[in-house]
Each structure stands twice: as structure tokens, then as C-alpha cells.
Coordinates of C-alpha atoms in Angstrom, one line a residue:
X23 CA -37.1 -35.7 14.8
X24 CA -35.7 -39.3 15.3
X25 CA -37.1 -41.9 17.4
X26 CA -33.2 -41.1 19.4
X27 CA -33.8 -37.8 19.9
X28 CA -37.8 -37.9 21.0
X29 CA -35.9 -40.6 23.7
X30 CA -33.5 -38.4 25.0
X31 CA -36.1 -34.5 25.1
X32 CA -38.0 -36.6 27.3
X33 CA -36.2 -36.8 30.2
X34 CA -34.8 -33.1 29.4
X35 CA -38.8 -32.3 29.9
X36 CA -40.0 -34.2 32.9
X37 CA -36.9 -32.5 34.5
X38 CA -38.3 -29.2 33.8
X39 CA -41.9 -30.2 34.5
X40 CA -40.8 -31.5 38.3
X41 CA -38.7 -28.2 38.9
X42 CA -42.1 -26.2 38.0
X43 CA -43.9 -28.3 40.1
X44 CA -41.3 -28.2 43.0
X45 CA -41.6 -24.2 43.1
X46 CA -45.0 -24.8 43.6
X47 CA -44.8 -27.4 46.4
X48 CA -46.0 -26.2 49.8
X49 CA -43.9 -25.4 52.7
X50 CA -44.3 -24.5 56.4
X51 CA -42.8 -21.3 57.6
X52 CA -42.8 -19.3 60.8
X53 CA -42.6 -15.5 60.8
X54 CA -42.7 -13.3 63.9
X55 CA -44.7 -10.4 62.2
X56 CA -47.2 -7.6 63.6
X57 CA -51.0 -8.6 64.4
X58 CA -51.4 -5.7 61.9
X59 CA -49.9 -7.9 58.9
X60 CA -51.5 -11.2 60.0
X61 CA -55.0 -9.5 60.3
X62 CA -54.3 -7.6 56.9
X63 CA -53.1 -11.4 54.7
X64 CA -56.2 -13.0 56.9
X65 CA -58.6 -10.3 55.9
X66 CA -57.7 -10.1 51.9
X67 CA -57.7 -13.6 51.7
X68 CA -60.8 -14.1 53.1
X69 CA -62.4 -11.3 51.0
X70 CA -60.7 -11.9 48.0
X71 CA -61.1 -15.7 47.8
X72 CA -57.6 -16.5 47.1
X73 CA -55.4 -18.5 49.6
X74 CA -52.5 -17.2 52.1
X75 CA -49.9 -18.9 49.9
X76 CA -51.2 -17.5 46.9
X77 CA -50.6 -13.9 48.1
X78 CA -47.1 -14.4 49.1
X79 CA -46.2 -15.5 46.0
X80 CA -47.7 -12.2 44.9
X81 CA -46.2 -10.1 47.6
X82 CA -42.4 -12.3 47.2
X83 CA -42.1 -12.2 43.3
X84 CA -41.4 -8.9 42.6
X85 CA -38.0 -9.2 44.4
X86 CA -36.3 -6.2 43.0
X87 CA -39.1 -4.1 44.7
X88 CA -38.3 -5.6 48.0
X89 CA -34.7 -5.3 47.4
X90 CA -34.9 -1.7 46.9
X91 CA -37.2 -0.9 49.9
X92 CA -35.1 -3.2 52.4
X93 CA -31.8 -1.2 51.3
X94 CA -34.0 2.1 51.8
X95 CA -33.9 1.0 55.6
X96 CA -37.1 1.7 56.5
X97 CA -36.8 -0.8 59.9
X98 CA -37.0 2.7 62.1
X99 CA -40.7 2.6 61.5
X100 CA -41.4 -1.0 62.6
X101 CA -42.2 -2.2 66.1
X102 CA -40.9 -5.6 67.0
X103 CA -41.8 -5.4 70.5
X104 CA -45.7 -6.6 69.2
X105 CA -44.5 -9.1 66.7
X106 CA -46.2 -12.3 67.2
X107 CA -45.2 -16.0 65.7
X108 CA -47.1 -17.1 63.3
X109 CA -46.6 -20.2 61.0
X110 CA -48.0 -19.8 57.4
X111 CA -48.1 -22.6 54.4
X112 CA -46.2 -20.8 51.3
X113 CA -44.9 -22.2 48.2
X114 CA -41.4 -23.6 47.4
X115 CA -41.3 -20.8 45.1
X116 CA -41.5 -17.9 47.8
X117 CA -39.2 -19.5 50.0
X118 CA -36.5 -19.3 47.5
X119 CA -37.2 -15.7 47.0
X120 CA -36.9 -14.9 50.6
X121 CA -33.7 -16.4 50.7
X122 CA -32.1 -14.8 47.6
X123 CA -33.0 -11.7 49.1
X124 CA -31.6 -12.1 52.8
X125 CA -28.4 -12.9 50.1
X126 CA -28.1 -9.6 48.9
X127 CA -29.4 -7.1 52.1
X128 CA -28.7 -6.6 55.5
X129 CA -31.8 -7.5 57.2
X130 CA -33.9 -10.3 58.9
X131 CA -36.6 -12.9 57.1
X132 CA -39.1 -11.5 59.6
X133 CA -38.3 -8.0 58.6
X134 CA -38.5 -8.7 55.1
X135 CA -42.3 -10.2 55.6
X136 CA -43.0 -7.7 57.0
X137 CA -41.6 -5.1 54.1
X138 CA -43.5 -7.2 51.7
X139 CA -47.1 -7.3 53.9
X140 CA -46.7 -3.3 53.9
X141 CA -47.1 -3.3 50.1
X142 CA -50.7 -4.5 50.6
X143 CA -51.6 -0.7 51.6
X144 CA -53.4 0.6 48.2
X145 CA -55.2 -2.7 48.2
X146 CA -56.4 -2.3 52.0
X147 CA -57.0 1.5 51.5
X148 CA -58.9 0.6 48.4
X149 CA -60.5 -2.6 50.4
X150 CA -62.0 0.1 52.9
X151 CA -63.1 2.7 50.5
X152 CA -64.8 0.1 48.9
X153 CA -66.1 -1.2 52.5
X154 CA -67.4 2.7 53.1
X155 CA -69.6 2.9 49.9
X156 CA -71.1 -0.8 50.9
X157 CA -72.5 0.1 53.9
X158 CA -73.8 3.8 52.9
X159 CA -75.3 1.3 49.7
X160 CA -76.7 -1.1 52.3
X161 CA -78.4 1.1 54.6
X162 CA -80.2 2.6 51.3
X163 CA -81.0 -1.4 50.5
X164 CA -82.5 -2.0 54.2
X165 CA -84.6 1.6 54.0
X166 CA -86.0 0.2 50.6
X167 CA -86.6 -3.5 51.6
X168 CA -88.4 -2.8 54.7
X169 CA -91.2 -0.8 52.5
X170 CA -91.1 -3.7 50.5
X171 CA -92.2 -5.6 53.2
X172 CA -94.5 -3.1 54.1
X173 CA -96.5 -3.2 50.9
X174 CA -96.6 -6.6 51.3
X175 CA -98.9 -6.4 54.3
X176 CA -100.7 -3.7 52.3
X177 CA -101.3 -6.1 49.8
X178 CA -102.2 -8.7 52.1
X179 CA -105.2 -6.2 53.1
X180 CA -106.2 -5.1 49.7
X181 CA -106.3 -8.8 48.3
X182 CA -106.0 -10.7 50.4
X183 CA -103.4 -13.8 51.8
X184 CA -105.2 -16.4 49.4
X185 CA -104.7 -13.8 45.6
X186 CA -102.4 -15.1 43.0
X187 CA -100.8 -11.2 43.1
X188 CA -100.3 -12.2 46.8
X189 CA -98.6 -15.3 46.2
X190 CA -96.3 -13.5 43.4
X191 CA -95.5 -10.5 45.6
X192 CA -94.6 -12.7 48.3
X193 CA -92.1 -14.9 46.7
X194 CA -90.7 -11.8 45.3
X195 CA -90.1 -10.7 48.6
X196 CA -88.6 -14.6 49.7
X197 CA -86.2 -13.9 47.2
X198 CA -85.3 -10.1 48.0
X199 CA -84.6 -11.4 51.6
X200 CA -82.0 -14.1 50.7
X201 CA -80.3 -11.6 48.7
X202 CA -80.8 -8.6 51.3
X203 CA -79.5 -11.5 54.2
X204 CA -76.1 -12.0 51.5
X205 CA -75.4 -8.7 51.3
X206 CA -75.5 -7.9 54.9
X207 CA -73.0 -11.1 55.5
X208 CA -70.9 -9.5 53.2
X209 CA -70.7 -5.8 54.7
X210 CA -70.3 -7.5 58.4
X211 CA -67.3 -9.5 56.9
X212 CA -65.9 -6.4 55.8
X213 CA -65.9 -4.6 58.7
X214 CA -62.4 -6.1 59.9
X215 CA -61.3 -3.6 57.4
X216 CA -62.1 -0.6 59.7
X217 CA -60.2 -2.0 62.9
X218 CA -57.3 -2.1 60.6
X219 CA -54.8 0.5 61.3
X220 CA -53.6 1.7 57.9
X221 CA -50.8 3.7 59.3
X222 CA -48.8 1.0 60.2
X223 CA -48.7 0.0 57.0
X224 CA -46.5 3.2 55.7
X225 CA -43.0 2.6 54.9

């Protein structure tokens, strides 16, 4: 390639490179949506470590999904009368998929948010399945930790506090409880889950 033509792919390139990078840019958008879907995008994002805007762009990409379930009319199952305003940080990106929808169907950008929160069921029904078998684990965990402890004391009265085998078991047990004291953080966390009501999620 010629020294002419490098010049002028540049510019070509760093045009293309600033639209990616626009879609990306964050913007500040106010829906008026149920608690239900503002608990259920605080919730995941929380638990899954990944950031509001991130899952709009999941929920707002597949647009031909949206499309199909806003023209399915399924607005006789949502009640407006709870909605609250909520302003949210999304991408460029998402925005301009909102839009290009409201182009093509006969419904509001709050309505559509909402359509596209709803799709979050499997994940939440799979979030709280999950949240069941943690706690049944952890109650199993806390039954088996709290002989651990008491063998300590055990061995405290065999040995003695001053023993090597002591000193090992004990720091065995330092460590079980800052794992033990992790997993219960986690399993209280989760428990927004079960205040969720997944039926208002149905379409």
C-alpha cells in the first residue's frame, strides 16, 4: 500500500474507532418502571458483579426479541399505578436501540424497559434456586463448624492451650471461620432474591 493510501485509511479508521467508542459512551436516562424491575437489575448486578449499564445492553440488544413481545401486546399484565422514576446510567448504544424500537411499535420507552427487565425471569428463577440450595448447604456448613469448634476445646483439654497440635488446629479453625463468615455474607446478600415476586415478571 502507498504512503497515499496509508494517509487517507487513517482517517477512514479513527472514524470508525470514535463511532465504537461513542456507542459505548455513557448516558443518563429516567424510566418510570415497577419496584419489582428496579430491585430485580439492583439485585443481579450486585450478585453478579457486572454493572447496571452492562445489563441493559444485554437486556436492549436483542431488539428483534423486544420487537416481537411489544407487538404481542402484553401491557394488560403491567401495573403502572406502582411505577416509580428512576434514573439509570446506560450506554449510547442502548439508547439508540430503545429508540429504533419506539420507531417501529406502538408503545411507551417506560413500557419497553419494562418488557425488556421481564426477560430477566429464567435468570432470577435460576438466581433463587440457586439461593435455596445455598442456605440448605450453609446450615449443613454451620452444623459442621460448630463441632469443629467443639473439638477444639476438646483438644484444648487433652493437650493442652500451649501443644504444637493446638496451635495447628487452632489456625485451622482461624481460617475455617473467615471462610464460614464469607459464605454467610453471601447467603444474607442473596436473600433479596426471596422478597422478589417472580410473578410479576410473566409476560
Amino acid at each position: 500500500m502507498s504512503g497515499s493510501a496509508k494517509r487517507k485509511s487513517r482517517p477512514s479508521l479513527l472514524l470508525r474507532n470514535a463511532s465504537d467508542l461513542m456507542k459505548h459512551k455513557s448516558v443518563r436516562a429516567t424510566f418510570q418502571i415497577s419496584p419489582e424491575s428496579i430491585e430485580a437489575l439492583s439485585f443481579l448486578s450486585t450478585q453478579l458483579g457486572l454493572k447496571q449499564k452492562s445489563l441493559f445492553d444485554h437486556l436492549l440488544e436483542d431488539t428483534d426479541s423486544l420487537l416481537a413481545i411489544a407487538r404481542s401486546n402484553p401491557k394488560r399484565n403491567i401495573d403502572k399505578k406502582s411505577r416509580i422514576q428512576k434514573t439509570f446510567v446506560i450506554s449510547q448504544k442502548s439508547l439508540s436501540s430503545l429508540e429504533k424500537i419506539l420507531s417501529e411499535v406502538d408503545a411507551s420507552r417506560d413500557d419497553l424497559v419494562e418488557f425488556a427487565i421481564r426477560r430477566l425471569l429464567p435468570i432470577l428463577a435460576k438466581e433463587r434456586n440457586q439461593q435455596k440450595k445455598r442456605e440448605n448447604t450453609l446450615a449443613k456448613i454451620e452444623k459442621h463448624f460448630e463441632h469443629s469448634i467443639e473439638l477444639l476445646v476438646e483438644i484444648e483439654k487433652t493437650v493442652g492451650k500451649n501443644d504444637p497440635l493446638y496451635d495447628f488446629y487452632a489456625a485451622v479453625i482461624k481460617t475455617y471461620r473467615n471462610a464460614f463468615d464469607k459464605m454467610e455474607d453471601l447467603v444474607e446478600k442473596g436473600k433479596r432474591i426471596s422478597k422478589l415476586e417472580l410473578s410479576k415478571f410473566e409476560l
